[in-house]
PDB file of C-alpha atoms in Angstrom:
ATOM      1  CA  MET A 241      14.658  19.565  40.637  1.00  0.00           C
ATOM      2  CA  PRO A 242      16.918  18.929  37.657  1.00  0.00           C
ATOM      3  CA  THR A 243      17.990  21.810  35.515  1.00  0.00           C
ATOM      4  CA  PRO A 244      18.146  21.943  31.619  1.00  0.00           C
ATOM      5  CA  TYR A 245      21.753  21.758  30.339  1.00  0.00           C
ATOM      6  CA  GLY A 246      22.127  23.014  26.838  1.00  0.00           C
ATOM      7  CA  THR A 247      19.769  22.649  23.973  1.00  0.00           C
ATOM      8  CA  ARG A 248      20.097  18.996  23.386  1.00  0.00           C
ATOM      9  CA  GLY A 249      17.949  17.735  26.123  1.00  0.00           C
ATOM     10  CA  GLY A 250      20.629  17.387  28.800  1.00  0.00           C
ATOM     11  CA  MET A 251      19.893  17.702  32.458  1.00  0.00           C
ATOM     12  CA  ALA A 252      21.956  18.472  35.611  1.00  0.00           C
ATOM     13  CA  PHE A 253      21.017  16.496  38.761  1.00  0.00           C
ATOM     14  CA  SER A 254      21.874  17.140  42.288  1.00  0.00           C
ATOM     15  CA  ALA A 255      23.442  14.451  44.719  1.00  0.00           C
ATOM     16  CA  ASP A 256      20.075  13.412  46.130  1.00  0.00           C
ATOM     17  CA  GLU A 257      18.427  13.081  42.775  1.00  0.00           C
ATOM     18  CA  LEU A 258      21.335  10.978  41.431  1.00  0.00           C
ATOM     19  CA  ARG A 259      20.844   8.648  44.637  1.00  0.00           C
ATOM     20  CA  VAL A 260      17.213   8.412  43.713  1.00  0.00           C
ATOM     21  CA  LEU A 261      17.991   7.785  40.047  1.00  0.00           C
ATOM     22  CA  ARG A 262      20.529   5.057  40.707  1.00  0.00           C
ATOM     23  CA  ARG A 263      18.087   3.243  43.106  1.00  0.00           C
ATOM     24  CA  ALA A 264      15.467   3.364  40.337  1.00  0.00           C
ATOM     25  CA  LEU A 265      17.742   1.980  37.760  1.00  0.00           C
ATOM     26  CA  ALA A 266      18.879  -0.763  40.195  1.00  0.00           C
ATOM     27  CA  ILE A 267      15.197  -1.730  40.631  1.00  0.00           C
ATOM     28  CA  ALA A 268      14.404  -1.856  36.890  1.00  0.00           C
ATOM     29  CA  LEU A 269      17.769  -3.916  36.414  1.00  0.00           C
ATOM     30  CA  GLN A 270      17.265  -6.286  39.383  1.00  0.00           C
ATOM     31  CA  PRO A 271      13.494  -6.535  40.317  1.00  0.00           C
ATOM     32  CA  GLN A 272      14.453  -9.187  42.873  1.00  0.00           C
ATOM     33  CA  SER A 273      16.182  -6.720  45.024  1.00  0.00           C
ATOM     34  CA  VAL A 274      12.862  -5.189  45.993  1.00  0.00           C
ATOM     35  CA  PRO A 275      11.674  -6.370  49.420  1.00  0.00           C
ATOM     36  CA  ARG A 276       8.335  -8.415  49.098  1.00  0.00           C
ATOM     37  CA  ARG A 277       6.767  -6.814  52.315  1.00  0.00           C
ATOM     38  CA  PRO A 278       6.052  -2.987  52.136  1.00  0.00           C
ATOM     39  CA  GLY A 279       7.341  -0.975  54.874  1.00  0.00           C
ATOM     40  CA  PRO A 280       8.225   2.728  55.591  1.00  0.00           C
ATOM     41  CA  GLU A 281      11.407   2.502  53.688  1.00  0.00           C
ATOM     42  CA  ARG A 282       9.741   1.206  50.656  1.00  0.00           C
ATOM     43  CA  ASP A 283       6.958   3.935  50.811  1.00  0.00           C
ATOM     44  CA  GLU A 284       9.725   6.677  51.138  1.00  0.00           C
ATOM     45  CA  GLU A 285      11.540   5.123  48.192  1.00  0.00           C
ATOM     46  CA  VAL A 286       8.474   4.958  45.995  1.00  0.00           C
ATOM     47  CA  ARG A 287       7.649   8.578  46.793  1.00  0.00           C
ATOM     48  CA  ASP A 288      11.082   9.736  45.919  1.00  0.00           C
ATOM     49  CA  CYS A 289      10.856   7.937  42.553  1.00  0.00           C
ATOM     50  CA  LEU A 290       7.518   9.591  41.806  1.00  0.00           C
ATOM     51  CA  LEU A 291       8.720  13.018  42.654  1.00  0.00           C
ATOM     52  CA  LEU A 292      12.018  12.691  40.686  1.00  0.00           C
ATOM     53  CA  MET A 293       9.947  11.350  37.657  1.00  0.00           C
ATOM     54  CA  GLU A 294       7.699  14.540  37.919  1.00  0.00           C
ATOM     55  CA  ALA A 295      10.833  16.774  38.063  1.00  0.00           C
ATOM     56  CA  VAL A 296      12.306  15.190  35.080  1.00  0.00           C
ATOM     57  CA  ASP A 297       9.189  15.634  32.968  1.00  0.00           C
ATOM     58  CA  GLU A 298       9.236  19.287  33.886  1.00  0.00           C
ATOM     59  CA  THR A 299      12.813  19.723  33.273  1.00  0.00           C
ATOM     60  CA  ALA A 300      12.194  18.186  29.552  1.00  0.00           C
ATOM     61  CA  ARG A 301       9.475  20.759  29.056  1.00  0.00           C
ATOM     62  CA  GLU A 302      11.576  23.721  30.205  1.00  0.00           C
ATOM     63  CA  GLY A 303      14.424  22.474  27.927  1.00  0.00           C
ATOM     64  CA  GLY A 304      12.145  22.542  25.022  1.00  0.00           C
ATOM     65  CA  ARG A 305      11.035  26.016  25.871  1.00  0.00           C
ATOM     66  CA  LEU A 306      14.595  27.049  26.019  1.00  0.00           C
ATOM     67  CA  ARG A 307      15.354  25.611  22.584  1.00  0.00           C
ATOM     68  CA  ALA A 308      12.282  27.223  21.160  1.00  0.00           C
ATOM     69  CA  PHE A 309      13.475  30.696  22.615  1.00  0.00           C
ATOM     70  CA  LEU A 310      16.924  30.219  21.121  1.00  0.00           C
ATOM     71  CA  LEU A 311      15.784  29.430  17.671  1.00  0.00           C
ATOM     72  CA  ALA A 312      13.135  32.412  17.798  1.00  0.00           C
ATOM     73  CA  ASP A 313      16.072  34.749  18.868  1.00  0.00           C
ATOM     74  CA  LEU A 314      18.104  33.420  15.988  1.00  0.00           C
ATOM     75  CA  ALA A 315      15.380  33.926  13.474  1.00  0.00           C
ATOM     76  CA  ARG A 316      15.002  37.676  14.783  1.00  0.00           C
ATOM     77  CA  TYR A 317      18.713  38.451  14.244  1.00  0.00           C
ATOM     78  CA  ARG A 318      18.572  36.769  10.888  1.00  0.00           C
ATOM     79  CA  ALA A 319      15.746  38.874   9.882  1.00  0.00           C
ATOM     80  CA  ALA A 320      17.540  42.012  10.869  1.00  0.00           C
ATOM     81  CA  LEU A 321      20.644  41.355   8.636  1.00  0.00           C
ATOM     82  CA  PRO A 322      22.949  42.834   7.468  1.00  0.00           C
ATOM     83  CA  GLY A 323      22.778  45.241  10.461  1.00  0.00           C
ATOM     84  CA  ALA A 324      22.792  42.531  13.038  1.00  0.00           C
ATOM     85  CA  ALA A 325      25.575  40.387  11.374  1.00  0.00           C
ATOM     86  CA  PRO A 326      27.935  40.081  14.520  1.00  0.00           C
ATOM     87  CA  GLY A 327      25.013  39.069  16.851  1.00  0.00           C
ATOM     88  CA  TYR A 328      23.585  36.663  14.232  1.00  0.00           C
ATOM     89  CA  ALA A 329      27.022  34.935  13.614  1.00  0.00           C
ATOM     90  CA  GLU A 330      27.412  34.612  17.447  1.00  0.00           C
ATOM     91  CA  ARG A 331      24.077  33.097  18.027  1.00  0.00           C
ATOM     92  CA  LEU A 332      24.465  30.819  14.976  1.00  0.00           C
ATOM     93  CA  GLN A 333      27.675  29.410  16.302  1.00  0.00           C
ATOM     94  CA  ASP A 334      26.099  28.730  19.774  1.00  0.00           C
ATOM     95  CA  ALA A 335      23.274  26.965  18.052  1.00  0.00           C
ATOM     96  CA  LEU A 336      25.489  24.932  15.867  1.00  0.00           C
ATOM     97  CA  SER A 337      27.403  23.719  18.980  1.00  0.00           C
ATOM     98  CA  ALA A 338      24.070  22.746  20.694  1.00  0.00           C
ATOM     99  CA  GLY A 339      23.035  20.559  17.722  1.00  0.00           C
ATOM    100  CA  TYR A 340      21.261  22.953  15.593  1.00  0.00           C
ATOM    101  CA  ARG A 341      21.251  22.001  11.844  1.00  0.00           C
ATOM    102  CA  PRO A 342      21.169  25.061   9.729  1.00  0.00           C
ATOM    103  CA  GLY A 343      18.521  25.436   6.958  1.00  0.00           C
ATOM    104  CA  ALA A 344      18.061  27.085   3.654  1.00  0.00           C
ATOM    105  CA  GLU A 345      17.571  30.451   5.201  1.00  0.00           C
ATOM    106  CA  ASP A 346      20.757  30.383   7.219  1.00  0.00           C
ATOM    107  CA  LEU A 347      22.745  29.368   4.188  1.00  0.00           C
ATOM    108  CA  ALA A 348      21.332  32.025   2.201  1.00  0.00           C
ATOM    109  CA  ALA A 349      21.835  34.728   4.844  1.00  0.00           C
ATOM    110  CA  LEU A 350      25.569  33.656   5.228  1.00  0.00           C
ATOM    111  CA  ARG A 351      26.134  33.815   1.562  1.00  0.00           C
ATOM    112  CA  ALA A 352      24.724  37.415   1.464  1.00  0.00           C
ATOM    113  CA  LEU A 353      27.022  38.281   4.441  1.00  0.00           C
ATOM    114  CA  CYS A 354      29.888  37.206   2.620  1.00  0.00           C
ATOM    115  CA  ALA A 355      29.227  39.324  -0.388  1.00  0.00           C
ATOM    116  CA  VAL A 356      29.030  42.435   1.910  1.00  0.00           C
ATOM    117  CA  PRO A 357      32.249  44.262   2.195  1.00  0.00           C
ATOM    118  CA  SER A 358      34.002  43.977   5.466  1.00  0.00           C
ATOM    119  CA  GLY A 359      37.345  43.503   7.129  1.00  0.00           C
ATOM    120  CA  ASP A 360      39.655  40.481   6.347  1.00  0.00           C
ATOM    121  CA  ALA A 361      38.984  38.945   9.768  1.00  0.00           C
ATOM    122  CA  GLU A 362      35.271  39.369   9.559  1.00  0.00           C
ATOM    123  CA  THR A 363      35.277  38.036   5.934  1.00  0.00           C
ATOM    124  CA  ASP A 364      37.165  34.918   6.976  1.00  0.00           C
ATOM    125  CA  ARG A 365      34.963  34.249   9.934  1.00  0.00           C
ATOM    126  CA  ARG A 366      31.823  34.538   7.819  1.00  0.00           C
ATOM    127  CA  ARG A 367      33.306  32.171   5.189  1.00  0.00           C
ATOM    128  CA  ALA A 368      34.432  29.724   7.708  1.00  0.00           C
ATOM    129  CA  LEU A 369      30.878  29.786   9.263  1.00  0.00           C
ATOM    130  CA  LEU A 370      29.346  29.343   5.757  1.00  0.00           C
ATOM    131  CA  HIS A 371      31.544  26.271   4.965  1.00  0.00           C
ATOM    132  CA  ARG A 372      30.647  24.632   8.339  1.00  0.00           C
ATOM    133  CA  CYS A 373      26.960  25.264   7.792  1.00  0.00           C
ATOM    134  CA  GLU A 374      27.121  23.847   4.315  1.00  0.00           C
ATOM    135  CA  ARG A 375      28.950  20.731   5.391  1.00  0.00           C
ATOM    136  CA  LEU A 376      26.264  20.186   8.365  1.00  0.00           C
ATOM    137  CA  ALA A 377      23.344  20.701   5.934  1.00  0.00           C
ATOM    138  CA  GLU A 378      24.873  18.275   3.410  1.00  0.00           C
ATOM    139  CA  LEU A 379      25.354  15.688   6.314  1.00  0.00           C
ATOM    140  CA  SER A 380      21.686  16.292   7.486  1.00  0.00           C
ATOM    141  CA  VAL A 381      20.173  15.795   3.949  1.00  0.00           C
ATOM    142  CA  ARG A 382      22.141  12.446   3.395  1.00  0.00           C
ATOM    143  CA  ALA A 383      20.961  11.236   6.789  1.00  0.00           C
ATOM    144  CA  ARG A 384      17.505  11.834   5.764  1.00  0.00           C
ATOM    145  CA  LEU A 385      17.910  10.069   2.444  1.00  0.00           C
ATOM    146  CA  ALA A 386      19.482   7.218   4.028  1.00  0.00           C
ATOM    147  CA  ASP A 387      16.542   6.831   6.465  1.00  0.00           C
ATOM    148  CA  ARG A 388      14.129   6.978   3.647  1.00  0.00           C
ATOM    149  CA  ALA A 389      15.961   4.395   1.734  1.00  0.00           C
ATOM    150  CA  ALA A 390      16.002   2.152   4.710  1.00  0.00           C
ATOM    151  CA  ALA A 391      12.440   2.535   5.411  1.00  0.00           C
ATOM    152  CA  ALA A 392      11.226   1.974   1.886  1.00  0.00           C
ATOM    153  CA  PRO A 393      12.070  -1.760   1.442  1.00  0.00           C
ATOM    154  CA  ALA A 394      10.138  -2.371   4.716  1.00  0.00           C
ATOM    155  CA  GLN A 395       6.861  -0.845   3.423  1.00  0.00           C
ATOM    156  CA  ARG A 396       7.153  -2.442  -0.193  1.00  0.00           C
ATOM    157  CA  ALA A 397       5.185  -5.626  -0.387  1.00  0.00           C
ATOM    158  CA  PRO A 398       7.204  -8.714  -1.713  1.00  0.00           C
ATOM    159  CA  GLU A 399       6.568  -9.237  -5.421  1.00  0.00           C
ATOM    160  CA  PRO A 400       5.244 -12.760  -6.413  1.00  0.00           C
ATOM    161  CA  SER A 401       7.894 -14.813  -8.409  1.00  0.00           C
ATOM    162  CA  HIS A 402       6.750 -15.457 -11.906  1.00  0.00           C
ATOM    163  CA  ARG A 403       9.427 -18.345 -12.436  1.00  0.00           C
ATOM    164  CA  ARG A 404       8.049 -21.863 -12.524  1.00  0.00           C
ATOM    165  CA  THR A 405       9.250 -24.098  -9.531  1.00  0.00           C
ATOM    166  CA  ARG A 406      10.919 -27.259 -10.529  1.00  0.00           C
ATOM    167  CA  LEU A 407       9.306 -30.386  -8.989  1.00  0.00           C
ATOM    168  CA  LEU A 408      11.762 -32.828  -7.354  1.00  0.00           C
ATOM    169  CA  ALA A 409      11.179 -36.395  -6.974  1.00  0.00           C
ATOM    170  CA  VAL A 410      10.976 -37.607  -3.387  1.00  0.00           C
ATOM    171  CA  ALA A 411      12.057 -41.091  -2.599  1.00  0.00           C
ATOM    172  CA  GLY A 412       9.062 -43.317  -1.763  1.00  0.00           C
ATOM    173  CA  GLY A 413       6.498 -40.669  -2.856  1.00  0.00           C
ATOM    174  CA  ARG A 414       5.085 -42.437  -5.923  1.00  0.00           C
ATOM    175  CA  ALA A 415       5.031 -46.023  -4.337  1.00  0.00           C
ATOM    176  CA  ALA A 416       3.391 -44.771  -1.189  1.00  0.00           C
ATOM    177  CA  GLY A 417       0.666 -43.519  -3.563  1.00  0.00           C
ATOM    178  CA  ALA A 418       0.447 -46.383  -5.856  1.00  0.00           C
ATOM    179  CA  ASP A 419      -3.318 -46.873  -4.839  1.00  0.00           C
ATOM    180  CA  ALA A 420      -4.195 -43.446  -5.807  1.00  0.00           C
ATOM    181  CA  GLN A 421      -5.234 -43.161  -9.303  1.00  0.00           C
ATOM    182  CA  GLU A 422      -3.899 -40.323 -11.279  1.00  0.00           C
ATOM    183  CA  PRO A 423      -6.695 -38.008 -12.467  1.00  0.00           C
ATOM    184  CA  LYS A 424      -7.786 -38.530 -15.916  1.00  0.00           C
ATOM    185  CA  PRO A 425      -7.595 -35.498 -18.202  1.00  0.00           C
ATOM    186  CA  LYS A 426     -11.041 -34.272 -19.067  1.00  0.00           C
ATOM    187  CA  PRO A 427     -12.228 -34.808 -22.521  1.00  0.00           C
ATOM    188  CA  ALA A 428     -12.004 -31.713 -24.852  1.00  0.00           C
ATOM    189  CA  ALA A 429     -15.303 -29.979 -25.140  1.00  0.00           C
ATOM    190  CA  LYS A 430     -16.844 -30.846 -28.555  1.00  0.00           C
ATOM    191  CA  PRO A 431     -17.519 -27.843 -30.785  1.00  0.00           C
ATOM    192  CA  GLU A 432     -21.202 -27.000 -31.039  1.00  0.00           C
ATOM    193  CA  ARG A 433     -22.899 -27.964 -34.211  1.00  0.00           C
ATOM    194  CA  LYS A 434     -24.415 -25.333 -36.119  1.00  0.00           C
ATOM    195  CA  PRO A 435     -28.080 -26.060 -37.651  1.00  0.00           C
ATOM    196  CA  ALA A 436     -27.801 -26.795 -41.180  1.00  0.00           C
ATOM    197  CA  PRO A 437     -29.553 -24.267 -43.361  1.00  0.00           C
ATOM    198  CA  ASP A 438     -32.796 -25.196 -44.842  1.00  0.00           C
ATOM    199  CA  ALA A 439     -32.642 -27.251 -47.989  1.00  0.00           C
ATOM    200  CA  PRO A 440     -34.491 -25.561 -50.976  1.00  0.00           C
ATOM    201  CA  PRO A 441     -37.760 -27.054 -51.777  1.00  0.00           C
ATOM    202  CA  GLY A 442     -37.382 -29.942 -54.512  1.00  0.00           C
ATOM    203  CA  LYS A 443     -39.396 -30.005 -57.775  1.00  0.00           C
ATOM    204  CA  PRO A 444     -42.404 -32.149 -57.845  1.00  0.00           C
ATOM    205  CA  PRO A 445     -41.844 -35.590 -59.628  1.00  0.00           C
ATOM    206  CA  THR A 446     -42.712 -35.800 -63.261  1.00  0.00           C
ATOM    207  CA  GLY A 447     -42.898 -39.375 -63.813  1.00  0.00           C
ATOM    208  CA  PRO A 448     -45.026 -42.202 -61.870  1.00  0.00           C
ATOM    209  CA  ARG A 449     -43.777 -43.543 -58.708  1.00  0.00           C
ATOM    210  CA  PRO A 450     -41.947 -46.840 -58.925  1.00  0.00           C
ATOM    211  CA  ASP A 451     -43.834 -48.195 -56.045  1.00  0.00           C
ATOM    212  CA  ARG A 452     -47.351 -47.424 -57.552  1.00  0.00           C
ATOM    213  CA  PRO A 453     -49.020 -49.631 -60.257  1.00  0.00           C
ATOM    214  CA  VAL A 454     -49.927 -48.220 -63.518  1.00  0.00           C
ATOM    215  CA  PRO A 455     -53.831 -47.655 -63.767  1.00  0.00           C
ATOM    216  CA  THR A 456     -55.832 -49.585 -66.154  1.00  0.00           C
ATOM    217  CA  PRO A 457     -58.143 -47.800 -68.880  1.00  0.00           C
ATOM    218  CA  GLY A 458     -61.081 -49.040 -67.016  1.00  0.00           C
ATOM    219  CA  GLU A 459     -60.019 -47.246 -63.925  1.00  0.00           C
ATOM    220  CA  VAL A 460     -59.058 -44.054 -65.963  1.00  0.00           C
ATOM    221  CA  PHE A 461     -62.336 -44.157 -68.073  1.00  0.00           C
ATOM    222  CA  PRO A 462     -65.149 -45.759 -66.126  1.00  0.00           C
ATOM    223  CA  PRO A 463     -68.153 -47.141 -68.260  1.00  0.00           C
ATOM    224  CA  ARG A 464     -71.208 -44.691 -68.711  1.00  0.00           C
ATOM    225  CA  ARG A 465     -74.434 -46.084 -67.015  1.00  0.00           C
ATOM    226  CA  LYS A 466     -77.652 -46.395 -69.175  1.00  0.00           C
ATOM    227  CA  PRO A 467     -80.416 -44.091 -68.113  1.00  0.00           C
ATOM    228  CA  ALA A 468     -83.284 -45.727 -66.348  1.00  0.00           C
ATOM    229  CA  ALA A 469     -86.843 -46.060 -68.191  1.00  0.00           C
ATOM    230  CA  PRO A 470     -89.392 -43.699 -66.857  1.00  0.00           C
ATOM    231  CA  PRO A 471     -92.447 -45.151 -65.002  1.00  0.00           C
ATOM    232  CA  ALA A 472     -95.704 -46.279 -66.887  1.00  0.00           C
ATOM    233  CA  SER A 473     -97.785 -43.540 -65.270  1.00  0.00           C
ATOM    234  CA  LEU A 474     -95.719 -40.951 -66.934  1.00  0.00           C
ATOM    235  CA  ALA A 475     -95.900 -42.405 -70.419  1.00  0.00           C
ATOM    236  CA  PRO A 476     -98.249 -40.579 -73.098  1.00  0.00           C
ATOM    237  CA  GLU A 477    -101.719 -42.022 -73.679  1.00  0.00           C
ATOM    238  CA  ALA A 478    -102.557 -43.205 -77.245  1.00  0.00           C
ATOM    239  CA  ARG A 479    -105.086 -41.270 -78.943  1.00  0.00           C
ATOM    240  CA  PRO A 480    -107.765 -42.918 -81.102  1.00  0.00           C
ATOM    241  CA  ALA A 481    -107.576 -42.647 -84.842  1.00  0.00           C
TER     242      ALA A 481
END
């Protein structure tokens, strides 16, 4: 089984494990080298590759547990400052050599240690460690900003261009479409007419209408009819003298 090497995910393999690893890489690069017909040798080869895969996975998990333990140990020594200054500086140097990137807590702890009175050698050691951590922290921040800047254009949608595209004449384009009539522009819509306001009633005419004749006096004043004579039966009888 491989063993973890360092805190960066490194692994140490034995001679047999390296042989199986080389064979697996050769199969991945040259699949035609695998025999078409299965046999005892092929079965053993597959079994060795599966066992190595399981061992590599377990070693990766063990390396993660080791890194978590070292970081927890560093945090314990940092919390015990300033009394645990020698142990904290030693573990911080080991973590930096293994790829650890110092954080704000480490920078604050080192600045506090540099302010504590100590010997010249210890003071120079702490200051050198502080400068190293500051440089690594700055590089880490710049790398994160560069990654964000590189990922930002990919997520941003392309903006539509508001410029008008120039139309270029193509040879034979108008002649080929001579039969096609150009669309006529639509006539402009006529404005709606508003109804005219009601005209005020006119005055009645005072004079006679020109198309009507003037009436005669007989039509204006018709003749009176004579009253009819009463019947004889109703006449008064003559009395004798």
